[in-house]
Short mmCIF file of C-alpha atoms in Angstrom, two decimals:
data_model
loop_
_atom_site.label_atom_id
_atom_site.label_comp_id
_atom_site.label_asym_id
_atom_site.label_seq_id
_atom_site.Cartn_x
_atom_site.Cartn_y
_atom_site.Cartn_z
CA MET A 1 -39.56 -13.61 10.64
CA ALA A 2 -36.42 -15.43 9.53
CA LYS A 3 -33.31 -15.07 11.64
CA ASP A 4 -30.14 -13.64 10.16
CA LYS A 5 -27.26 -16.07 9.93
CA ILE A 6 -23.50 -15.67 10.02
CA VAL A 7 -21.33 -17.22 7.32
CA TYR A 8 -17.59 -17.08 6.75
CA VAL A 9 -16.47 -16.30 3.21
CA CYS A 10 -12.98 -16.73 1.77
CA SER A 11 -11.70 -13.41 0.42
CA ASN A 12 -9.53 -15.25 -2.10
CA CYS A 13 -11.93 -17.68 -3.80
CA GLY A 14 -15.37 -16.89 -2.32
CA HIS A 15 -15.83 -20.25 -0.59
CA GLU A 16 -18.50 -20.12 2.16
CA SER A 17 -18.37 -21.96 5.47
CA MET A 18 -20.70 -22.06 8.48
CA LYS A 19 -17.74 -21.77 10.86
CA TRP A 20 -14.45 -19.95 10.86
CA LEU A 21 -11.50 -21.88 9.45
CA GLY A 22 -7.85 -20.92 9.56
CA LYS A 23 -7.25 -22.47 6.15
CA CYS A 24 -9.73 -22.30 3.27
CA PRO A 25 -10.55 -25.89 2.17
CA ASN A 26 -11.13 -24.75 -1.42
CA CYS A 27 -8.02 -22.68 -2.29
CA ASN A 28 -5.79 -23.71 0.68
CA GLU A 29 -5.03 -20.07 1.60
CA TRP A 30 -4.51 -19.17 5.26
CA ASN A 31 -6.40 -16.46 7.22
CA THR A 32 -8.73 -15.51 4.37
CA MET A 33 -12.09 -16.34 6.00
CA THR A 34 -14.09 -13.20 6.83
CA GLU A 35 -17.37 -13.00 8.73
CA GLU A 36 -20.53 -11.83 6.95
CA VAL A 37 -24.12 -11.53 8.16
CA VAL A 38 -26.74 -12.52 5.60
CA SER A 39 -30.52 -12.60 5.75
CA VAL A 40 -32.12 -15.97 4.98
CA SER A 41 -35.37 -14.43 3.77
CA LYS A 42 -33.79 -11.93 1.37
CA ASN A 43 -30.78 -13.78 0.09
CA ILE A 44 -32.32 -14.43 -3.32
CA ARG A 45 -30.17 -14.45 -6.39
CA THR A 46 -31.60 -11.96 -8.86
CA VAL A 47 -31.66 -12.48 -12.59
CA ASP A 48 -31.33 -9.74 -15.18
CA LYS A 49 -34.62 -8.82 -16.81
CA ASP A 50 -33.02 -8.80 -20.27
CA VAL A 51 -31.80 -12.40 -20.12
CA LYS A 52 -33.42 -14.32 -22.96
CA LYS A 53 -33.77 -18.01 -23.56
CA SER A 54 -30.76 -19.30 -25.45
CA PHE A 55 -30.76 -22.02 -28.08
CA PRO A 56 -27.86 -24.03 -29.53
CA VAL A 57 -26.44 -22.56 -32.72
CA LEU A 58 -24.16 -24.28 -35.21
CA ILE A 59 -20.72 -22.69 -34.97
CA THR A 60 -20.47 -22.30 -38.74
CA ASP A 61 -23.65 -20.16 -38.66
CA VAL A 62 -22.13 -17.64 -36.25
CA VAL A 63 -20.96 -14.49 -38.03
CA SER A 64 -17.58 -13.25 -36.76
CA GLU A 65 -16.75 -9.71 -37.86
CA ASP A 66 -13.95 -8.46 -35.64
CA ASP A 67 -13.88 -4.96 -37.12
CA LYS A 68 -17.56 -4.43 -36.35
CA PHE A 69 -17.39 -6.30 -33.06
CA ARG A 70 -14.90 -3.83 -31.55
CA ILE A 71 -15.20 -0.18 -30.62
CA VAL A 72 -11.95 1.59 -31.48
CA SER A 73 -11.20 4.63 -29.33
CA LYS A 74 -8.85 7.49 -30.19
CA ASP A 75 -6.47 6.29 -27.46
CA ASN A 76 -4.00 3.96 -29.21
CA GLU A 77 -2.43 2.77 -25.95
CA PHE A 78 -5.84 1.75 -24.57
CA ASN A 79 -6.72 -0.04 -27.82
CA ARG A 80 -3.43 -1.97 -27.73
CA VAL A 81 -3.96 -3.20 -24.18
CA LEU A 82 -7.47 -4.45 -25.01
CA GLY A 83 -6.24 -6.27 -28.12
CA GLY A 84 -7.38 -3.78 -30.75
CA GLY A 85 -10.36 -2.02 -29.18
CA ILE A 86 -13.33 -2.45 -26.86
CA VAL A 87 -15.22 -5.68 -27.55
CA ARG A 88 -19.00 -5.25 -27.57
CA GLY A 89 -20.73 -7.12 -24.77
CA SER A 90 -17.51 -7.54 -22.79
CA ILE A 91 -17.01 -6.78 -19.10
CA VAL A 92 -13.57 -5.47 -18.12
CA LEU A 93 -12.17 -4.90 -14.63
CA VAL A 94 -9.81 -1.93 -14.24
CA GLY A 95 -7.69 -2.10 -11.06
CA GLY A 96 -5.13 0.18 -9.48
CA GLU A 97 -3.99 1.92 -6.33
CA PRO A 98 -5.99 4.86 -4.94
CA GLY A 99 -5.09 8.11 -6.68
CA ILE A 100 -3.18 6.44 -9.52
CA GLY A 101 -5.58 7.85 -12.14
CA LYS A 102 -8.19 5.15 -12.87
CA SER A 103 -11.12 7.59 -12.95
CA THR A 104 -9.11 10.07 -15.00
CA LEU A 105 -8.24 7.37 -17.54
CA MET A 106 -11.81 6.17 -17.97
CA LEU A 107 -13.18 9.72 -18.17
CA GLN A 108 -10.67 10.53 -20.92
CA ILE A 109 -11.62 7.33 -22.77
CA SER A 110 -15.28 8.38 -22.52
CA ASP A 111 -14.41 11.80 -23.91
CA SER A 112 -12.53 10.27 -26.85
CA LEU A 113 -15.63 8.28 -27.87
CA SER A 114 -17.47 11.41 -28.97
CA GLU A 115 -19.75 9.56 -31.41
CA LEU A 116 -21.00 7.11 -28.75
CA LYS A 117 -23.29 7.48 -25.75
CA VAL A 118 -21.44 6.75 -22.48
CA LEU A 119 -23.07 6.20 -19.08
CA TYR A 120 -20.63 7.04 -16.27
CA VAL A 121 -21.89 5.72 -12.93
CA SER A 122 -20.10 7.08 -9.86
CA GLY A 123 -20.65 5.76 -6.37
CA GLU A 124 -17.77 7.72 -4.83
CA GLU A 125 -18.06 11.23 -6.27
CA SER A 126 -20.91 13.63 -6.92
CA LYS A 127 -21.80 14.88 -10.38
CA GLN A 128 -20.26 18.27 -9.58
CA GLN A 129 -16.93 16.67 -8.62
CA ILE A 130 -16.82 14.66 -11.85
CA LYS A 131 -17.68 17.82 -13.84
CA MET A 132 -14.72 19.62 -12.26
CA ARG A 133 -12.35 16.88 -13.43
CA TYR A 134 -14.06 16.80 -16.82
CA ASP A 135 -13.53 20.54 -17.36
CA ARG A 136 -9.84 20.15 -16.51
CA ILE A 137 -8.88 17.13 -18.63
CA CYS A 138 -11.49 16.67 -21.37
CA LYS A 139 -12.19 18.43 -24.65
CA GLY A 140 -15.96 18.62 -24.53
CA ASN A 141 -17.82 15.39 -25.40
CA SER A 142 -21.51 16.05 -24.81
CA ASN A 143 -22.50 12.37 -25.00
CA ILE A 144 -21.33 11.48 -21.47
CA TYR A 145 -24.22 10.91 -19.05
CA LEU A 146 -23.50 11.02 -15.31
CA LEU A 147 -25.33 8.98 -12.67
CA SER A 148 -24.51 9.11 -8.95
CA GLU A 149 -26.05 5.88 -7.69
CA THR A 150 -25.00 2.76 -5.78
CA ASP A 151 -28.13 0.57 -6.02
CA ILE A 152 -27.56 -1.94 -8.82
CA ASP A 153 -31.27 -2.30 -9.60
CA VAL A 154 -31.60 1.45 -10.12
CA ILE A 155 -28.44 1.51 -12.25
CA LEU A 156 -29.65 -1.28 -14.54
CA ASP A 157 -33.12 0.33 -14.86
CA LYS A 158 -31.58 3.67 -15.87
CA ALA A 159 -29.28 1.88 -18.30
CA ARG A 160 -32.23 0.20 -20.01
CA MET A 161 -33.99 3.56 -20.32
CA LEU A 162 -30.92 5.39 -21.66
CA ALA A 163 -29.59 2.54 -23.87
CA PRO A 164 -25.93 3.70 -23.80
CA ASP A 165 -23.14 2.29 -25.95
CA ILE A 166 -20.70 1.91 -23.02
CA ILE A 167 -21.16 1.77 -19.23
CA ILE A 168 -18.45 2.69 -16.71
CA ILE A 169 -18.90 1.79 -13.02
CA ASP A 170 -16.72 3.74 -10.56
CA SER A 171 -16.27 1.71 -8.47
CA ILE A 172 -17.61 -1.85 -8.10
CA GLN A 173 -16.85 -1.78 -4.35
CA THR A 174 -19.51 0.93 -3.83
CA ILE A 175 -22.36 -0.90 -5.62
CA TYR A 176 -24.78 -2.99 -3.57
CA ASN A 177 -27.74 -5.31 -4.08
CA ARG A 178 -30.63 -4.59 -1.70
CA ASN A 179 -31.46 -8.31 -1.46
CA PHE A 180 -28.28 -8.82 0.56
CA GLU A 181 -28.01 -7.45 4.08
CA THR A 182 -24.24 -7.12 3.93
CA SER A 183 -22.72 -3.71 3.32
CA ALA A 184 -21.38 -2.52 -0.01
CA GLY A 185 -17.86 -3.75 -0.65
CA SER A 186 -18.32 -7.10 1.05
CA ILE A 187 -17.36 -10.25 -0.81
CA SER A 188 -20.93 -11.39 -1.45
CA GLN A 189 -21.99 -7.95 -2.69
CA ILE A 190 -19.05 -7.60 -5.10
CA ARG A 191 -19.56 -11.10 -6.44
CA GLU A 192 -23.32 -10.71 -6.93
CA CYS A 193 -23.15 -7.23 -8.48
CA THR A 194 -20.43 -8.30 -10.90
CA SER A 195 -22.53 -11.29 -11.97
CA GLN A 196 -25.50 -9.01 -12.67
CA PHE A 197 -23.39 -6.62 -14.72
CA GLN A 198 -22.06 -9.60 -16.65
CA GLN A 199 -25.59 -10.79 -17.43
CA TYR A 200 -26.57 -7.32 -18.58
CA ALA A 201 -23.47 -6.92 -20.79
CA LYS A 202 -23.96 -10.28 -22.52
CA SER A 203 -27.70 -9.85 -23.06
CA SER A 204 -27.56 -6.23 -24.29
CA ASN A 205 -24.20 -6.44 -26.13
CA ILE A 206 -23.06 -3.31 -24.25
CA PRO A 207 -19.48 -3.27 -22.88
CA VAL A 208 -19.16 -2.59 -19.13
CA PHE A 209 -16.03 -1.32 -17.37
CA LEU A 210 -15.74 -1.93 -13.64
CA ILE A 211 -13.21 0.17 -11.73
CA GLY A 212 -11.91 -1.75 -8.71
CA HIS A 213 -9.68 -1.00 -5.74
CA ILE A 214 -6.70 -3.13 -4.77
CA THR A 215 -5.60 -4.49 -1.40
CA LYS A 216 -2.32 -3.88 0.41
CA ASP A 217 -0.62 -6.79 -1.33
CA GLY A 218 -1.50 -5.37 -4.76
CA SER A 219 -4.37 -7.73 -5.68
CA ILE A 220 -7.83 -6.55 -6.66
CA ALA A 221 -10.18 -6.32 -3.67
CA GLY A 222 -12.80 -9.06 -3.63
CA PRO A 223 -12.69 -12.83 -4.21
CA LYS A 224 -10.55 -14.31 -6.96
CA ILE A 225 -13.74 -15.57 -8.58
CA LEU A 226 -14.34 -11.95 -9.59
CA GLU A 227 -11.43 -12.13 -12.02
CA HIS A 228 -12.86 -15.34 -13.52
CA ILE A 229 -16.26 -13.74 -14.15
CA VAL A 230 -14.99 -10.79 -16.19
CA ASP A 231 -13.61 -11.00 -19.73
CA GLY A 232 -10.59 -8.82 -19.08
CA VAL A 233 -8.51 -7.52 -16.18
CA ILE A 234 -6.22 -4.53 -16.70
CA MET A 235 -4.06 -2.92 -14.02
CA PHE A 236 -3.15 0.76 -13.94
CA GLU A 237 0.27 0.98 -12.29
CA GLY A 238 2.95 3.53 -11.62
CA GLU A 239 5.22 5.00 -8.98
CA LYS A 240 3.77 8.16 -7.47
CA ASN A 241 7.23 9.75 -7.54
CA TYR A 242 7.26 9.37 -11.32
CA GLY A 243 4.86 10.88 -13.83
CA TYR A 244 4.64 7.65 -15.80
CA ARG A 245 1.62 5.35 -15.67
CA ILE A 246 1.54 1.84 -17.11
CA LEU A 247 -1.63 0.10 -18.25
CA ARG A 248 -0.90 -3.64 -18.10
CA THR A 249 -3.07 -6.57 -19.22
CA ILE A 250 -3.56 -9.32 -16.62
CA LYS A 251 -6.31 -11.24 -18.43
CA ASN A 252 -7.84 -10.81 -21.87
CA ARG A 253 -10.19 -13.25 -23.55
CA PHE A 254 -10.06 -11.33 -26.82
CA GLY A 255 -6.34 -10.65 -27.24
CA SER A 256 -2.85 -10.96 -25.81
CA ALA A 257 -2.61 -11.14 -22.02
CA SER A 258 0.78 -9.44 -21.84
CA GLU A 259 0.29 -6.09 -23.58
CA LEU A 260 1.43 -2.80 -22.10
CA GLY A 261 0.43 0.83 -22.60
CA MET A 262 2.24 3.85 -21.19
CA TYR A 263 0.99 7.30 -20.20
CA LEU A 264 2.46 10.45 -18.74
CA MET A 265 0.43 12.12 -15.98
CA GLN A 266 0.25 15.89 -16.43
CA GLN A 267 -1.87 18.73 -15.08
CA ASN A 268 -4.39 18.40 -17.90
CA GLY A 269 -4.68 14.62 -17.64
CA LEU A 270 -2.97 11.56 -19.11
CA VAL A 271 -0.91 11.86 -22.28
CA GLU A 272 -0.08 8.85 -24.45
CA VAL A 273 3.57 7.84 -24.71
CA SER A 274 4.06 6.45 -28.21
CA ASN A 275 7.80 5.73 -27.75
CA PRO A 276 8.49 4.55 -24.17
CA SER A 277 12.14 3.76 -24.94
CA GLU A 278 13.12 7.41 -25.25
CA ILE A 279 11.55 8.23 -21.88
CA LEU A 280 12.99 5.24 -20.00
CA LEU A 281 16.55 6.00 -21.09
CA SER A 282 18.40 8.66 -19.13
CA GLN A 283 19.86 11.63 -20.96
CA ASN A 284 23.10 11.53 -18.95
CA THR A 285 26.00 11.51 -21.42
CA GLU A 286 28.72 10.93 -18.82
CA ASN A 287 30.59 7.64 -18.86
CA LEU A 288 29.55 5.99 -15.59
CA SER A 289 30.09 2.39 -14.61
CA GLY A 290 27.23 0.02 -13.82
CA ILE A 291 24.87 1.17 -16.60
CA SER A 292 23.70 -1.07 -19.45
CA HIS A 293 20.76 -1.15 -21.89
CA ALA A 294 18.48 -4.07 -22.64
CA ALA A 295 15.97 -4.76 -25.41
CA THR A 296 12.86 -6.20 -23.78
CA ILE A 297 9.42 -7.18 -25.08
CA GLU A 298 6.14 -6.28 -23.33
CA GLY A 299 3.36 -8.13 -25.12
CA MET A 300 4.25 -7.46 -28.75
CA ARG A 301 5.92 -4.09 -28.12
CA PRO A 302 9.74 -3.81 -28.02
CA ILE A 303 11.13 -1.40 -25.41
CA ILE A 304 14.71 -0.36 -24.66
CA ILE A 305 15.26 -0.02 -20.90
CA GLU A 306 18.19 1.14 -18.80
CA VAL A 307 19.63 -1.15 -16.11
CA GLN A 308 21.67 0.37 -13.28
CA ALA A 309 23.81 -1.66 -10.87
CA LEU A 310 25.95 -0.68 -7.91
CA VAL A 311 28.40 -3.14 -6.34
CA SER A 312 30.25 -2.14 -3.18
CA SER A 313 31.89 -3.78 -0.17
CA ALA A 314 29.50 -4.87 2.56
CA ALA A 315 29.79 -2.34 5.35
CA TYR A 316 27.68 -4.13 7.95
CA GLY A 317 28.79 -7.75 7.72
CA ALA A 318 25.96 -9.47 5.87
CA PRO A 319 25.84 -8.33 2.22
CA GLN A 320 22.66 -6.65 0.97
CA ARG A 321 20.75 -7.53 -2.20
CA THR A 322 18.23 -4.88 -3.25
CA THR A 323 16.28 -4.73 -6.52
CA THR A 324 13.79 -2.25 -7.98
CA GLY A 325 11.75 -3.45 -10.95
CA PHE A 326 13.54 -6.81 -11.15
CA ASP A 327 13.00 -10.21 -9.52
CA PHE A 328 15.09 -10.45 -6.34
CA ARG A 329 15.51 -14.22 -6.59
CA ARG A 330 16.65 -14.05 -10.20
CA LEU A 331 19.32 -11.52 -9.25
CA ASN A 332 20.64 -13.93 -6.63
CA MET A 333 20.77 -16.67 -9.27
CA LEU A 334 22.70 -14.45 -11.70
CA LEU A 335 25.18 -13.45 -8.98
CA ALA A 336 25.74 -17.12 -8.16
CA VAL A 337 26.41 -17.85 -11.84
CA LEU A 338 28.95 -15.00 -11.99
CA GLU A 339 30.74 -16.29 -8.90
CA LYS A 340 30.79 -19.91 -10.05
CA ARG A 341 31.48 -19.53 -13.78
CA CYS A 342 33.47 -16.28 -13.94
CA ASN A 343 35.26 -16.38 -10.55
CA PHE A 344 33.87 -13.03 -9.41
CA LYS A 345 33.79 -12.93 -5.60
CA LEU A 346 30.44 -11.25 -4.98
CA SER A 347 29.42 -13.11 -1.81
CA SER A 348 30.90 -10.32 0.34
CA LYS A 349 29.58 -7.45 -1.80
CA ASP A 350 26.46 -5.33 -1.57
CA VAL A 351 24.57 -5.38 -4.87
CA PHE A 352 21.86 -2.85 -5.75
CA LEU A 353 19.93 -3.11 -9.00
CA ASN A 354 17.48 -0.64 -10.49
CA ILE A 355 15.33 -0.59 -13.64
CA THR A 356 14.93 3.11 -14.45
CA GLY A 357 11.55 4.71 -15.02
CA GLY A 358 9.77 2.87 -12.20
CA ILE A 359 8.65 -0.07 -14.36
CA LYS A 360 8.78 -3.77 -13.52
CA VAL A 361 10.28 -6.20 -16.02
CA ASP A 362 10.05 -9.99 -15.92
CA ASP A 363 11.46 -10.70 -19.39
CA PRO A 364 14.42 -13.14 -19.01
CA ALA A 365 16.06 -11.48 -22.02
CA ILE A 366 17.38 -8.69 -19.78
CA ASP A 367 19.58 -11.17 -17.86
CA LEU A 368 22.58 -10.32 -20.05
CA ALA A 369 22.16 -6.57 -19.46
CA VAL A 370 21.88 -7.16 -15.69
CA VAL A 371 25.04 -9.25 -15.65
CA CYS A 372 26.96 -6.67 -17.72
CA ALA A 373 25.84 -3.84 -15.44
CA VAL A 374 27.00 -5.79 -12.38
CA LEU A 375 30.34 -6.59 -14.00
CA SER A 376 30.81 -2.96 -15.05
CA SER A 377 30.20 -1.75 -11.51
CA THR A 378 32.46 -4.45 -10.04
CA VAL A 379 35.49 -3.54 -12.15
CA ASP A 380 34.44 0.15 -12.23
CA ILE A 381 34.75 0.40 -16.01
CA PRO A 382 31.94 2.09 -17.99
CA LEU A 383 30.25 0.18 -20.79
CA ASN A 384 30.33 1.54 -24.32
CA HIS A 385 27.05 3.36 -25.04
CA GLU A 386 26.96 1.77 -28.48
CA TYR A 387 26.06 -1.63 -27.00
CA CYS A 388 22.59 -3.03 -26.34
CA PHE A 389 21.94 -6.50 -24.88
CA ALA A 390 19.34 -9.25 -25.28
CA GLY A 391 19.97 -12.70 -23.88
CA GLU A 392 18.95 -15.13 -21.16
CA ILE A 393 21.60 -16.52 -18.80
CA GLY A 394 21.60 -20.22 -17.94
CA LEU A 395 22.99 -21.82 -14.80
CA SER A 396 26.06 -23.07 -16.64
CA GLY A 397 26.93 -19.53 -17.74
CA GLU A 398 25.72 -19.94 -21.32
CA ILE A 399 23.80 -17.22 -23.19
CA ARG A 400 20.48 -18.55 -24.42
CA PRO A 401 18.57 -17.13 -27.42
CA VAL A 402 15.36 -15.15 -26.86
CA SER A 403 12.20 -14.66 -28.89
CA HIS A 404 11.32 -11.77 -31.23
CA ILE A 405 14.97 -10.91 -31.80
CA GLU A 406 14.11 -9.02 -35.02
CA LYS A 407 11.82 -6.62 -33.15
CA ARG A 408 14.43 -6.04 -30.47
CA LEU A 409 17.09 -5.27 -33.07
CA SER A 410 14.79 -2.90 -34.94
CA GLU A 411 13.95 -0.95 -31.78
CA ALA A 412 17.62 -0.75 -30.73
CA ALA A 413 18.60 0.56 -34.17
CA LYS A 414 15.79 3.13 -34.08
CA ILE A 415 16.99 4.47 -30.71
CA GLY A 416 20.54 4.82 -32.03
CA PHE A 417 22.51 1.78 -30.82
CA ASN A 418 25.20 0.55 -33.23
CA LYS A 419 25.95 -2.87 -31.73
CA MET A 420 23.84 -5.54 -30.06
CA ILE A 421 25.11 -8.58 -28.18
CA VAL A 422 22.84 -11.61 -28.42
CA ALA A 423 23.12 -15.40 -28.18
CA GLY A 424 25.22 -16.84 -30.99
CA PHE A 425 23.06 -19.94 -31.44
CA GLY A 426 20.54 -19.83 -34.30
CA LEU A 427 21.49 -16.46 -35.80
CA GLU A 428 22.03 -18.00 -39.24
CA LYS A 429 18.31 -18.86 -39.42
CA LEU A 430 17.19 -15.26 -38.99
CA ASN A 431 16.86 -12.52 -41.59
CA LEU A 432 18.76 -9.72 -39.87
CA SER A 433 20.17 -7.87 -42.86
CA LYS A 434 17.47 -5.18 -42.91
CA ASN A 435 18.56 -3.74 -39.55
CA ASN A 436 21.37 -1.18 -39.68
CA ILE A 437 23.06 -2.50 -36.55
CA GLU A 438 26.04 -4.78 -35.94
CA ILE A 439 25.02 -8.09 -34.39
CA ILE A 440 27.51 -9.83 -32.11
CA GLY A 441 26.68 -13.43 -31.27
CA LEU A 442 28.33 -14.88 -28.15
CA ASN A 443 27.72 -18.11 -26.25
CA ARG A 444 29.13 -17.61 -22.74
CA ILE A 445 29.42 -14.88 -20.10
CA ASP A 446 33.23 -15.02 -20.03
CA GLU A 447 33.27 -14.23 -23.76
CA VAL A 448 31.14 -11.14 -23.09
CA PHE A 449 33.49 -10.05 -20.29
CA ARG A 450 36.57 -10.35 -22.51
CA LEU A 451 34.86 -8.40 -25.31
CA LEU A 452 33.67 -5.55 -23.08
CA PHE A 453 36.53 -5.21 -20.60
CA GLY A 454 39.49 -6.88 -22.29
#
């Protein structure tokens, strides 16, 4: 009888070592080696029964029909995030915090595909528990088949018998391979089970969705190699204090990797938000200082967001810098530019910045709106609600042009803004006459300050 052996596996990249190491030699991450017990006699890599011998094919002989190669659901936000629909034979990882609504989202997607056969595999809930959620949020699709199972061999056998159009695994951390002695959720189990699902998806041309948990630092549980195996990684995000949920693309082999979909969590499930700009803007009509509006782009979708800033004297000596939804280091850079180029003494001030709605924005085009909100709060003069901003701030205080300016202008005009401040460079090359909005091109921050505050 073979003796079990102990190996140490990196939780970041999956590298195996016979001894514990403080630093992984493969990815150079510290304190990522975890101990696992494996059986020498049973540690045999399994191969999907449906894998066929492949032969080289001339690329010109391959038929590419994108409209037939994708499954389009009735959820427009979900289709946008995946690049136009579900690609047949793809394997997609859906991540998110516990209780954020991953299972609800995938059950609603299954219900919307009423003409297709969906196999919903749950390793965490019983069939009765899933039926309770189904009765509350779904409209009555009878083509959803439930399977409460965690053995991957049994799951694949049932899938071959049923021949579904889509498979949903909830969650990948609960699935195990009996050939491995480690428990379900371990690095080797997640990696092996994902590889088997990938083989099945490619050989059968059936799309597979894997629901995955995330760790404390916000990354998907399991080795980083897991994200390289799958075709797409989408994250379901949102603040629990808000009703909004954001479906964000992290990786997509069949479309844009920066798309965004928005939902509103209600008692009867998730509701699509077709116009996020109206929800992210507050309905407060009072003239308050420190509030500005920015035209940002998420993927190919323009969104108008509200930026709030509060500048006050430091009460406890060292000034505080706090941001919500915005990069902390970029705020420090913008404050340094204001102090150096515009002579605003902010080194002794507390600065608090908030992007309303609980979303996170990394588009540099909102730099101008952030700066204007900070200036408005500093001088305690409200900004005119007619203005919207789109521009990147350089270290010398110049306003740099941003991409997709036509889409930003169109969205701002649709929301009701009458004026938009952008970078003055390159405006003559753009066709901006079709937008019913006044465009103000400026080149430096001090010009913006004189225009807004006199």
